[in-house]
Coordinates of C-alpha atoms and ligand atoms in Angstrom, one line a residue:
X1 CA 0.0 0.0 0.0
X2 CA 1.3 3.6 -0.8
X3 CA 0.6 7.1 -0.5
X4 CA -0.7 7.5 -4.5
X5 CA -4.0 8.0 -6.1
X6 CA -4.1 6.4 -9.2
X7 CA -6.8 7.9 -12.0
X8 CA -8.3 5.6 -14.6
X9 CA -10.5 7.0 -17.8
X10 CA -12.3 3.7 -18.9
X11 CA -13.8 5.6 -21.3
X12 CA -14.4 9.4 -22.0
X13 CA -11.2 10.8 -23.3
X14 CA -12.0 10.0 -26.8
X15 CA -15.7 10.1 -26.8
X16 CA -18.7 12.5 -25.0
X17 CA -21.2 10.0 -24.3
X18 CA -20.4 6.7 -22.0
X19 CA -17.9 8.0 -19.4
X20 CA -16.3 6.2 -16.7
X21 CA -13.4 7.4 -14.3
X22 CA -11.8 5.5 -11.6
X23 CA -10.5 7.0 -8.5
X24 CA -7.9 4.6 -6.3
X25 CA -6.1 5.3 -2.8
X26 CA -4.8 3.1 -0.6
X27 CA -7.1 0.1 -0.4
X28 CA -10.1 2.1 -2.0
X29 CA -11.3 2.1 -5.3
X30 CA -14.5 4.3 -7.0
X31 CA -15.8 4.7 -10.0
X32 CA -17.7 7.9 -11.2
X33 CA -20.5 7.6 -13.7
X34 CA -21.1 4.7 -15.9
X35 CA -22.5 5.6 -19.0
X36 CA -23.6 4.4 -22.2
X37 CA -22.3 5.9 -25.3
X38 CA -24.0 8.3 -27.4
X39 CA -25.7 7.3 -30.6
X40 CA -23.5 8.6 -32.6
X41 CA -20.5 6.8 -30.9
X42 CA -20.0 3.4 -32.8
X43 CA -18.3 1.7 -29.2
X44 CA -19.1 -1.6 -28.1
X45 CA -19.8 -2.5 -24.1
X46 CA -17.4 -1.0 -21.8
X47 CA -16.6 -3.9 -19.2
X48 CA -14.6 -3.3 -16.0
X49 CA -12.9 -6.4 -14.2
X50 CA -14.0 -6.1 -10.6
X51 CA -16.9 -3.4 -11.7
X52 CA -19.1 -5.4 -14.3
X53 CA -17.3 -8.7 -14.3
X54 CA -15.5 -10.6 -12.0
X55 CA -15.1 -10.8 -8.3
X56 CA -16.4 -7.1 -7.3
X57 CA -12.9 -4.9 -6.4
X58 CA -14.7 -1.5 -6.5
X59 CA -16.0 0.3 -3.1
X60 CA -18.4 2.4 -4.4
X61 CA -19.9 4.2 -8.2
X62 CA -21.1 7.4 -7.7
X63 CA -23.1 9.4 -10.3
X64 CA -23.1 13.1 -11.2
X65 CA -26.5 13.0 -12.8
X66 CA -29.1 11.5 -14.6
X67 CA -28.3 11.8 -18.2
X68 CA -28.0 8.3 -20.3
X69 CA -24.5 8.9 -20.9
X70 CA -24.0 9.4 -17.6
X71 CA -25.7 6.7 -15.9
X72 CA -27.1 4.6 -18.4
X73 CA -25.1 1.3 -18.0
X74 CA -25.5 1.3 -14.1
X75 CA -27.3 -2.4 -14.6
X76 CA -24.0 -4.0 -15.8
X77 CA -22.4 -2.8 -12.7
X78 CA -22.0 -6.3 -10.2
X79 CA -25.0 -6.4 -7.9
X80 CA -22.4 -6.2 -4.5
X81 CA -21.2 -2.9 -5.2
X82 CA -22.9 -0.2 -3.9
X83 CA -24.2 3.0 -6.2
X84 CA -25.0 6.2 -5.0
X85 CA -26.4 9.3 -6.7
X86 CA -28.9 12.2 -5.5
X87 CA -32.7 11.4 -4.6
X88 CA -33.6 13.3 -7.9
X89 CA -31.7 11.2 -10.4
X90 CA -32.9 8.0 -8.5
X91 CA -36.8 9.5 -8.8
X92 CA -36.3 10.3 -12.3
X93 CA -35.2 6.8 -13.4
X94 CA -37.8 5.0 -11.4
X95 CA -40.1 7.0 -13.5
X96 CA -38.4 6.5 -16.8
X97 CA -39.2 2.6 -15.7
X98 CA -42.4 2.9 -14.5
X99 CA -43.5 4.7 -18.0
X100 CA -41.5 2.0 -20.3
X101 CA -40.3 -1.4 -19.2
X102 CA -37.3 -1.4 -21.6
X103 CA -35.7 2.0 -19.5
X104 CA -33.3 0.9 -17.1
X105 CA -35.1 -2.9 -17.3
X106 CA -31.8 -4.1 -15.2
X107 CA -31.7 -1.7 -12.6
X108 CA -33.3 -2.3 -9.4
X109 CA -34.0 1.2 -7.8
X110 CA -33.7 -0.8 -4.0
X111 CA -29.9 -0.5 -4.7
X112 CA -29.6 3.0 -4.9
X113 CA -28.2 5.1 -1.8
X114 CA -29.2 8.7 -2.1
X115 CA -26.7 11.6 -0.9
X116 CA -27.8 15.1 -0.5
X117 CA -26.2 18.1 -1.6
X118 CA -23.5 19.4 0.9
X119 CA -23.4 16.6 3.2
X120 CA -19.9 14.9 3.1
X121 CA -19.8 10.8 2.7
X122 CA -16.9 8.7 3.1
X123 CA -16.0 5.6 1.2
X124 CA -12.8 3.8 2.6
X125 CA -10.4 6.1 2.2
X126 CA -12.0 8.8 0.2
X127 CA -13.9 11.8 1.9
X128 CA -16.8 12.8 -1.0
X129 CA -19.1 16.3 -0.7
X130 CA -21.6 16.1 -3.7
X131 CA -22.4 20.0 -5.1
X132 CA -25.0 21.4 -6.7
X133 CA -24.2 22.3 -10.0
X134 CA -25.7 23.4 -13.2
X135 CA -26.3 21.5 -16.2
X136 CA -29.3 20.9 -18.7
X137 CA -30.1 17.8 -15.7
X138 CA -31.4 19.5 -12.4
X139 CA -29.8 18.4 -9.4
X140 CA -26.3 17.4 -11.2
X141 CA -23.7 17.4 -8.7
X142 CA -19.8 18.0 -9.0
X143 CA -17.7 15.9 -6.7
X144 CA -15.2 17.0 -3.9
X145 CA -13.4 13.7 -3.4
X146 CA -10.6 14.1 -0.3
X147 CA -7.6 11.4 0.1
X148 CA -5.8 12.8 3.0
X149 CA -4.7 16.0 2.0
X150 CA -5.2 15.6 -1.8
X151 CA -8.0 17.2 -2.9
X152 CA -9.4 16.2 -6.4
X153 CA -12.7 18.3 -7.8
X154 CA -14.6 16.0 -10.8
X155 CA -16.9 19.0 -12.1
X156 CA -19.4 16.1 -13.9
X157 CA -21.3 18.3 -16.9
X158 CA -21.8 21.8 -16.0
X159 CA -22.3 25.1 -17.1
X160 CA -21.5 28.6 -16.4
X161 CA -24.2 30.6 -18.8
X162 CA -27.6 29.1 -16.6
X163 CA -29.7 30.4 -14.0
X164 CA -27.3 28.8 -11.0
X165 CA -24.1 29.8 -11.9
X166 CA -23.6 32.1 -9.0
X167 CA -24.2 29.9 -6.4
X168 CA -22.3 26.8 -8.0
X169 CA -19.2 29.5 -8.7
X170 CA -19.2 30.5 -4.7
X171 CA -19.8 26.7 -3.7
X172 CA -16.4 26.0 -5.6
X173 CA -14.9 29.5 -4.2
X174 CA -14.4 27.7 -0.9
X175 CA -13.1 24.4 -1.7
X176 CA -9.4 25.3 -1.0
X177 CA -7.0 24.3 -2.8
X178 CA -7.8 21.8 -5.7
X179 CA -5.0 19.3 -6.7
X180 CA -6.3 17.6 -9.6
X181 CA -9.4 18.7 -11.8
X182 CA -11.4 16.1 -13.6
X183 CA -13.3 18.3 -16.3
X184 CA -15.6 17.9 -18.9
X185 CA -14.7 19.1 -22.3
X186 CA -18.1 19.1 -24.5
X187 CA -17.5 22.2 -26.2
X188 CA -13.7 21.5 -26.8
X189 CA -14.3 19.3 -29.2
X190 CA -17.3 20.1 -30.6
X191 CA -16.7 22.8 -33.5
X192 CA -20.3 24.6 -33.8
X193 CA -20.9 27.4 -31.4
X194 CA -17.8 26.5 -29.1
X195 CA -17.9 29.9 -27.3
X196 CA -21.4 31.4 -28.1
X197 CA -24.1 30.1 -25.5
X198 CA -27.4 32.3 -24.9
X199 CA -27.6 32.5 -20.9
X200 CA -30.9 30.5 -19.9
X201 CA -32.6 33.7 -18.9
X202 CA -32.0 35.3 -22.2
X203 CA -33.6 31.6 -23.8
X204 CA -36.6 32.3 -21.3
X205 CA -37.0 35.8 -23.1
X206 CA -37.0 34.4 -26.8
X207 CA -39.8 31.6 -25.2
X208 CA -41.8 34.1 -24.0
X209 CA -41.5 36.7 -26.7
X210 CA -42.5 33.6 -28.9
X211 CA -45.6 32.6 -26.9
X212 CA -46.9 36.0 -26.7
X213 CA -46.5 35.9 -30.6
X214 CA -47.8 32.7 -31.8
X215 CA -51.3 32.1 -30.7
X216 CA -50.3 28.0 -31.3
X217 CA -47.2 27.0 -30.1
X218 CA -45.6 23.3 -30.0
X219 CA -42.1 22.5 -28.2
X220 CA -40.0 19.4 -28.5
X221 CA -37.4 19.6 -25.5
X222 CA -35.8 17.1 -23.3
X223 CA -38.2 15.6 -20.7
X224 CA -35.9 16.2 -18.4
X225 CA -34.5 19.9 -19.0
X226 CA -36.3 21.3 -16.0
X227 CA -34.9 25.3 -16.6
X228 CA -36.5 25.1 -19.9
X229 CA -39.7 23.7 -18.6
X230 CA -39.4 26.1 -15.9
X231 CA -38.9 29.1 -18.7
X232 CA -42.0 28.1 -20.6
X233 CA -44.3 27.6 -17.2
X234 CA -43.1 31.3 -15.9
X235 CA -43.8 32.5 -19.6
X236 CA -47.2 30.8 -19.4
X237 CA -48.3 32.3 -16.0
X238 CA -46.9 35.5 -17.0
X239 CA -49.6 35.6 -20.2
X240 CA -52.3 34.4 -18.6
X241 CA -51.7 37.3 -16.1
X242 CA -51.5 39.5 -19.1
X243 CA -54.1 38.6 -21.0
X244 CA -57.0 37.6 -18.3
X245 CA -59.6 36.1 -18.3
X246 CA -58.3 34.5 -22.2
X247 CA -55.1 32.6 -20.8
X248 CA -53.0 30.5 -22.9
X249 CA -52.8 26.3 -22.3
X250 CA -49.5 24.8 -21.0
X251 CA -50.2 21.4 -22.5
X252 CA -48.3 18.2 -21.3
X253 CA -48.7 14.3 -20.9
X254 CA -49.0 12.1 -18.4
X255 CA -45.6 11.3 -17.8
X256 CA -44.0 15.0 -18.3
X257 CA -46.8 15.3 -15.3
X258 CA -45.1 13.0 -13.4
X259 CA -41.4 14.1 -13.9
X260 CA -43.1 17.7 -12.5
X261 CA -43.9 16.4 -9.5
X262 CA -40.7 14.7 -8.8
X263 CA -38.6 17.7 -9.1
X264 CA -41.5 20.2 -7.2
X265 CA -40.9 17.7 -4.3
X266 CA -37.1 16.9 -4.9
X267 CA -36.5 20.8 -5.6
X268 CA -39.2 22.7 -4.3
X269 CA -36.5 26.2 -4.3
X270 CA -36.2 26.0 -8.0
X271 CA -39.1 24.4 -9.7
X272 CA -42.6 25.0 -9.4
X273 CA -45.0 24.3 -12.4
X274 CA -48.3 26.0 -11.6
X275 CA -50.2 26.1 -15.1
X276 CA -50.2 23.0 -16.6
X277 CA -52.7 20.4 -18.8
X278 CA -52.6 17.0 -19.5
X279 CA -53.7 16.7 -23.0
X280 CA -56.8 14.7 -24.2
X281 CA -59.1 15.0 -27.2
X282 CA -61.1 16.6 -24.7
X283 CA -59.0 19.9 -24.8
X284 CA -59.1 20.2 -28.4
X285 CA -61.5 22.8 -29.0
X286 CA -59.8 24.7 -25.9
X287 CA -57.1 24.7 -26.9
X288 CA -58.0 25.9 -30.7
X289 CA -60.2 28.9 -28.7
X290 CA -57.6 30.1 -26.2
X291 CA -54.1 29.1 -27.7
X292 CA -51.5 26.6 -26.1
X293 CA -48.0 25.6 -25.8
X294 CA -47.9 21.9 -26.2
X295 CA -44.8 20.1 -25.4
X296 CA -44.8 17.4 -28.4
X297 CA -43.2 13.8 -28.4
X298 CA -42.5 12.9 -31.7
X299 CA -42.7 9.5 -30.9
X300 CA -46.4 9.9 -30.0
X301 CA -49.0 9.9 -33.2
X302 CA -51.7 11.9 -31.7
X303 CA -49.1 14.4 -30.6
X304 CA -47.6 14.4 -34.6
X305 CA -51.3 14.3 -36.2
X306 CA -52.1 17.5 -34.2
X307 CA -48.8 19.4 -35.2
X308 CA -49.1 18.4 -38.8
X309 CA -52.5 19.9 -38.7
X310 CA -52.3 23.0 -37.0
X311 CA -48.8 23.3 -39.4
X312 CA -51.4 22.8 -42.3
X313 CA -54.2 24.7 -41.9
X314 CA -52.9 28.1 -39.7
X315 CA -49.2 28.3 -40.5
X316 CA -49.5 32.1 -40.0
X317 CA -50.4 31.3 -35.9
X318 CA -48.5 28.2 -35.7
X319 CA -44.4 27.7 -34.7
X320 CA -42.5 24.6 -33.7
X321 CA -39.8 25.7 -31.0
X322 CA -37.3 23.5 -31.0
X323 CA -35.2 23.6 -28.1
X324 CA -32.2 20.7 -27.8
X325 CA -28.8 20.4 -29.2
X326 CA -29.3 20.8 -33.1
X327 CA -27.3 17.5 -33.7
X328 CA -30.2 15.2 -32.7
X329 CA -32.4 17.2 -35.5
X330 CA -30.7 15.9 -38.2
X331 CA -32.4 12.3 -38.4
X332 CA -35.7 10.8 -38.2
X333 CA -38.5 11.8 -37.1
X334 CA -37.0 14.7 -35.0
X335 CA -35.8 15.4 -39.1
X336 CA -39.2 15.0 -40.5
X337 CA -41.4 16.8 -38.5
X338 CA -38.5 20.0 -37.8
X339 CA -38.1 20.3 -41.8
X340 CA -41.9 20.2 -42.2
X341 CA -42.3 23.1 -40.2
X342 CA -39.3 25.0 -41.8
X343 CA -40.5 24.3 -44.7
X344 CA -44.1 26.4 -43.3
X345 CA -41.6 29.0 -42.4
X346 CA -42.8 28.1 -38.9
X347 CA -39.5 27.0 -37.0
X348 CA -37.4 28.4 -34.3
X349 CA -34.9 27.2 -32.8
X350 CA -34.4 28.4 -29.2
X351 CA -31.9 26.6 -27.1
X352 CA -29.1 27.1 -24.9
X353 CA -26.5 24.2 -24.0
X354 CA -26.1 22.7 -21.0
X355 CA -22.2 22.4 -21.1
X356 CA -19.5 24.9 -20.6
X357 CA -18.4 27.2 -22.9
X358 CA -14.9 26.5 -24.0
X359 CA -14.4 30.7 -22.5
X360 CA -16.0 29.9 -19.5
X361 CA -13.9 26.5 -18.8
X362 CA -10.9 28.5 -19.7
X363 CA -11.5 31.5 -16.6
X364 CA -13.3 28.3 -14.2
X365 CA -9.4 26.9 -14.5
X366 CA -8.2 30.1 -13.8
X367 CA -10.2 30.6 -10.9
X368 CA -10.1 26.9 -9.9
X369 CA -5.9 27.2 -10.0
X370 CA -5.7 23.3 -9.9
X371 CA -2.1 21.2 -10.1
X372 CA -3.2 19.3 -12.5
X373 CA -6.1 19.0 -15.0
X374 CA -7.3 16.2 -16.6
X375 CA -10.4 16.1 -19.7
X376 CA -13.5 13.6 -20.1
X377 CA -16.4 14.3 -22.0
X378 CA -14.5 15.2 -24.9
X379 CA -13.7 13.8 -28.3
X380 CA -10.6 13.0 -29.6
X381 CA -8.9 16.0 -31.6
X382 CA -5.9 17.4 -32.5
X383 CA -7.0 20.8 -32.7
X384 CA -8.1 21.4 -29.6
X385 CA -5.9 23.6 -27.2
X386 CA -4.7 22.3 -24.3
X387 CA -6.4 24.4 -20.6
X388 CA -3.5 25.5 -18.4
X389 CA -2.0 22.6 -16.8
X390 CA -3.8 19.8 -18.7
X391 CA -2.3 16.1 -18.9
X392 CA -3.1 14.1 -21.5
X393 CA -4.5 10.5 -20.7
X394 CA -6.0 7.7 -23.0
X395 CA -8.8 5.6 -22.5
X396 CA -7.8 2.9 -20.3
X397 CA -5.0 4.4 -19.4
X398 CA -4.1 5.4 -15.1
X399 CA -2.0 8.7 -14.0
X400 CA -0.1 8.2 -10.9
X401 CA -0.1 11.4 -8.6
X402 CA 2.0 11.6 -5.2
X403 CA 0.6 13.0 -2.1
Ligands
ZN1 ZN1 -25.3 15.7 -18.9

């Protein structure tokens, strides 16, 4: 046994989605995050002796957040080992299960140990404090992970252009100081709009500017992107104030319903959703009357058949706001029904990313002053320029550092 911690990238130094880091010290070993890859990344199954296979050698896995590329292969991990991540995340997959059987079908919620923002946990050798962050997932946490003296920060994704970047910027102001930074790089690698990012509260502008202009509005936005629910809701109310006793629907499903009410009770400072419909045929001719903002899934053909139709016969009153990263438009039926409205001079685009700014990363280093810096999250590319005292590691590869 020696005075080292060892850092392994499984995966994540080459690739955005799927990552996996491994933290060791002394007789302690933890993983944070398991993902699964991206769409887009051709990778196979990312298998871990003594973390999916083998006799189980890892302490702990702790997750950042809910995204799938995050947390999405947390069934493969061996059933001995525990997993921890905040009471959100674990709320919002046992509701992507209860809605469809094939979401997390190998995950059995029971397993899950919550931790709560601010409160320190220690596994073996490792002191961890989970903080609130900001990201396009609510509750995503950055790590604080103590070994003795060395003090590593994992920042998970995060961003410095949304609504909580204040209080996540003085959270990290009193760490002390910070040895090794784990980072995401997102935007490093990504060429489009690197260094442009509308701040959330200028995104809850162009929503409401848009609802207030277009009597018939449909949205397709992660389920899960609880700001920009949170910028349509206020925009909703703030109408209906406006314009009373006409209002204006906010029209959701069933599920979308449900995910409300799991971050009103996990979050109750930050979200609250108070106009809100569950659509039914019975809303119809409401909605036609008064006006709506209906948050569409285009996987759902009642929710299609009533877009195609208001695109057909009132284009002049009808837009299509879409509002996620513009890579996932580009196939399907996320292609189909986004070109259709173009096409009806009746889309707009209104989004802003949950990931840092490749700016913004550059002054958090600054301000963070770490020893050493190390990337996930990122592709693989030569252009990219390195952040003030970055290593380079490989996938699979471990970095030895001294305390
Ligand atoms: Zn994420």
């Amino acid at each position: 046994m020696d005075n080292k911690i060892r850092v392994t990238v499984y995966r994540g130094s080459e690739q955005i989605g799927g990552c996996c880091t491994e933290i060791s010290y002394k007789n302690t070993r933890i993983a944070i995050d398991f993902g699964s890859p991206l769409p887009e990344d051709a990778t196979k199954e990312l298998d871990v002796i003594g973390l999916t296979k083998g006799k189980s050698a890892f302490d702990a896995v702790l997750f950042t957040h809910y995204h799938g590329d995050h947390v999405g292969e947390i069934g493969r991990i061996n059933s001995d080992i525990p997993v921890y991540m905040g009471g959100f995340a674990k709320d919002v997959i046992a509701a992507y299960k209860r809605y469809n059987p094939h979401f997390f079908a190998d995950v059995d919620i029971d397993r899950i140990d919550e931790f709560v923002p601010g409160n320190e946990i220690t596994i073996g050798s490792f002191r961890i404090m989970p903080i609130l962050s900001d990201h396009s997932a609510a509750e995503s946490f950055m790590f604080l992970i103590q070994a003795d003296n060395f003090q590593i920060l994992h920042t998970g994704d995060f961003r410095l252009h949304g609504l909580y970047r204040e209080e996540l910027l003085s959270s990290v102001k009193k760490l002390g100081k910070i040895d090794l930074l784990i980072t995401e790089g997102t935007t490093l690698s990504r060429k489009e709009d690197a260094n442009k990012a509308y701040t959330e509260e200028v995104v809850e502008n162009l929503m409401r500017n848009c609802i207030y202009e277009n009597k018939y509005c449909f949205t397709i936005l992660s389920s899960t992107n609880f700001d920009r629910f949170k910028d349509i809701s206020d925009s909703v109310d703030r109408y209906r104030m406006d314009n009373y006793p006409r209002g204006k629907y906010f029209v959701i499903d069933e599920f979308q319903k449900s995910l409300f009410e799991i971050a009103e009770k996990r979050l109750p400072d930050r979200y609250l959703f108070r106009t809100k419909t569950t659509y039914g045929k019975n809303i119809d001719a409401g909605m036609e009357d008064k006006g709506f903002i209906m948050m569409i899934r285009p996987s759902k053909a009642d929710h299609e058949a009533l877009l195609r139709k208001y695109l057909v016969e009132c284009p002049e009153k009808t837009v299509l706001i879409y509002s996620m990263w513009s890579g996932y438009m580009k196939k399907g039926k996320l292609k189909e029904l986004t070109d259709m409205a173009h096409d009806k001079g009746c889309l707009r685009i209104i989004h802003s990313s949950g990931h840092v700014t490749k700016q913004d990363l550059e002054s958090f280093v600054e301000m963070v002053e770490p020893e050493k810096v190390i990337v996930i999250h990122t592709e693989k590319s030569e252009e990219i320029n390195k952040l003030k005292n970055q290593i380079s590691i490989e996938d699979g590869e471990t970095k030895v550092f001294e305390i």
